PDB file of C-alpha atoms and ligand atoms in Angstrom:
ATOM      1  CA  UNK A  24      15.075  -0.093   5.372  1.00 93.00           C
ATOM      2  CA  UNK A  25      16.593   3.379   5.801  1.00 96.00           C
ATOM      3  CA  UNK A  26      14.238   6.051   5.964  1.00 97.00           C
ATOM      4  CA  UNK A  27      14.987   8.320   2.545  1.00 96.00           C
ATOM      5  CA  UNK A  28      14.470  11.419   4.368  1.00 97.00           C
ATOM      6  CA  UNK A  29      16.401  10.973   7.557  1.00 98.00           C
ATOM      7  CA  UNK A  30      18.378   8.063   6.974  1.00 98.00           C
ATOM      8  CA  UNK A  31      17.138   6.411  10.030  1.00 98.00           C
ATOM      9  CA  UNK A  32      15.892   2.857  10.528  1.00 98.00           C
ATOM     10  CA  UNK A  33      12.134   2.025   9.740  1.00 98.00           C
ATOM     11  CA  UNK A  34       9.885   0.007  11.094  1.00 98.00           C
ATOM     12  CA  UNK A  35       8.326  -2.986   9.064  1.00 97.00           C
ATOM     13  CA  UNK A  36       4.685  -3.457   9.496  1.00 96.00           C
ATOM     14  CA  UNK A  37       1.348  -3.697   7.027  1.00 94.00           C
ATOM     15  CA  UNK A  38      -1.516  -1.441   5.716  1.00 94.00           C
ATOM     16  CA  UNK A  39      -4.470  -3.684   5.733  1.00 93.00           C
ATOM     17  CA  UNK A  40      -8.171  -3.447   4.308  1.00 93.00           C
ATOM     18  CA  UNK A  41     -11.089  -4.940   3.553  1.00 92.00           C
ATOM     19  CA  UNK A  42     -11.017  -3.932   0.096  1.00 88.00           C
ATOM     20  CA  UNK A  43      -8.437  -3.612  -2.721  1.00 87.00           C
ATOM     21  CA  UNK A  44      -5.284  -1.155  -1.692  1.00 87.00           C
ATOM     22  CA  UNK A  45      -4.872   0.965  -4.727  1.00 87.00           C
ATOM     23  CA  UNK A  46      -2.768   4.157  -5.614  1.00 86.00           C
ATOM     24  CA  UNK A  47      -4.688   6.198  -7.899  1.00 82.00           C
ATOM     25  CA  UNK A  48      -3.700   9.590  -9.754  1.00 82.00           C
ATOM     26  CA  UNK A  49      -4.666  12.970  -8.585  1.00 79.00           C
ATOM     27  CA  UNK A  50      -7.177  13.145  -5.820  1.00 72.00           C
ATOM     28  CA  UNK A  51     -10.407  12.705  -7.064  1.00 67.00           C
ATOM     29  CA  UNK A  52     -12.560   9.911  -4.974  1.00 68.00           C
ATOM     30  CA  UNK A  53     -14.734   9.025  -7.725  1.00 65.00           C
ATOM     31  CA  UNK A  54     -11.798   6.861  -9.250  1.00 56.00           C
ATOM     32  CA  UNK A  55     -11.769   4.555  -6.273  1.00 55.00           C
ATOM     33  CA  UNK A  56     -12.052   0.708  -7.150  1.00 57.00           C
ATOM     34  CA  UNK A  57     -11.263   1.542 -10.663  1.00 65.00           C
ATOM     35  CA  UNK A  58      -7.543   1.794 -10.544  1.00 63.00           C
ATOM     36  CA  UNK A  59      -6.858  -0.159 -13.513  1.00 63.00           C
ATOM     37  CA  UNK A  60      -9.009   1.976 -15.562  1.00 64.00           C
ATOM     38  CA  UNK A  61      -7.436   4.999 -14.476  1.00 68.00           C
ATOM     39  CA  UNK A  62      -3.637   4.570 -14.421  1.00 78.00           C
ATOM     40  CA  UNK A  63      -3.543   3.814 -11.203  1.00 83.00           C
ATOM     41  CA  UNK A  64      -1.138   1.002  -9.252  1.00 85.00           C
ATOM     42  CA  UNK A  65      -2.912  -1.926  -7.512  1.00 87.00           C
ATOM     43  CA  UNK A  66      -0.805  -2.306  -4.265  1.00 88.00           C
ATOM     44  CA  UNK A  67      -2.709  -5.435  -2.791  1.00 88.00           C
ATOM     45  CA  UNK A  68      -5.436  -7.270  -4.479  1.00 86.00           C
ATOM     46  CA  UNK A  69      -8.149  -8.307  -2.694  1.00 86.00           C
ATOM     47  CA  UNK A  70      -8.260 -11.886  -0.941  1.00 84.00           C
ATOM     48  CA  UNK A  71     -11.786 -12.667  -0.401  1.00 84.00           C
ATOM     49  CA  UNK A  72     -11.255 -14.593   2.927  1.00 84.00           C
ATOM     50  CA  UNK A  73      -8.557 -12.559   4.301  1.00 84.00           C
ATOM     51  CA  UNK A  74      -8.789  -8.887   2.700  1.00 89.00           C
ATOM     52  CA  UNK A  75      -5.965  -7.254   1.323  1.00 92.00           C
ATOM     53  CA  UNK A  76      -2.480  -6.074   2.854  1.00 92.00           C
ATOM     54  CA  UNK A  77       0.917  -4.806   1.766  1.00 92.00           C
ATOM     55  CA  UNK A  78       4.288  -4.238   3.624  1.00 93.00           C
ATOM     56  CA  UNK A  79       5.155  -0.774   4.525  1.00 95.00           C
ATOM     57  CA  UNK A  80       8.043   0.997   6.165  1.00 97.00           C
ATOM     58  CA  UNK A  81       7.230   3.593   8.720  1.00 98.00           C
ATOM     59  CA  UNK A  82       9.490   6.530  10.109  1.00 98.00           C
ATOM     60  CA  UNK A  83       8.193   7.799  13.230  1.00 98.00           C
ATOM     61  CA  UNK A  84      10.520  10.901  13.232  1.00 98.00           C
ATOM     62  CA  UNK A  85       9.249  12.072   9.619  1.00 98.00           C
ATOM     63  CA  UNK A  86       5.848  10.705   9.774  1.00 98.00           C
ATOM     64  CA  UNK A  87       6.417   8.862   6.404  1.00 97.00           C
ATOM     65  CA  UNK A  88       5.060   5.546   5.172  1.00 97.00           C
ATOM     66  CA  UNK A  89       7.079   3.911   2.181  1.00 96.00           C
ATOM     67  CA  UNK A  90       5.291   1.057   0.394  1.00 93.00           C
ATOM     68  CA  UNK A  91       7.023  -1.441  -2.150  1.00 86.00           C
ATOM     69  CA  UNK A  92       4.568  -2.915  -4.387  1.00 83.00           C
ATOM     70  CA  UNK A  93       5.433  -5.630  -6.271  1.00 75.00           C
ATOM     71  CA  UNK A  94       2.630  -6.726  -9.025  1.00 69.00           C
ATOM     72  CA  UNK A  95      -0.131  -6.009  -6.354  1.00 63.00           C
ATOM     73  CA  UNK A  96      -0.038  -9.428  -4.601  1.00 67.00           C
ATOM     74  CA  UNK A  97      -1.380  -9.919  -1.313  1.00 67.00           C
ATOM     75  CA  UNK A  98       1.075  -9.315   1.631  1.00 72.00           C
ATOM     76  CA  UNK A  99      -1.161 -11.641   3.632  1.00 64.00           C
ATOM     77  CA  UNK A 100      -0.992 -14.560   1.564  1.00 51.00           C
ATOM     78  CA  UNK A 101       2.428 -15.649   2.037  1.00 46.00           C
TER      79      UNK A 101
HETATM   80 ZN1  LIG B 221      12.801   9.660   8.740  1.00 67.83          ZN
END
């Protein structure tokens, strides 16, 4: 994947957690863990055995990470 900021090649990797990984609107921590009730997006559902993980692309030059989400499945399952 090409970095949308500098056009350089990005490195593929994983963001992992022991909890569900979700994007939540705003900066209010009180909505954490309740993404579906707050117009949030679940990036990776929790797998009780493996935790959760989602593929993410890194640009070290721009210090950016880009995440593709597809229906909130865990990327460690496949
Ligand atoms: Zn870049």
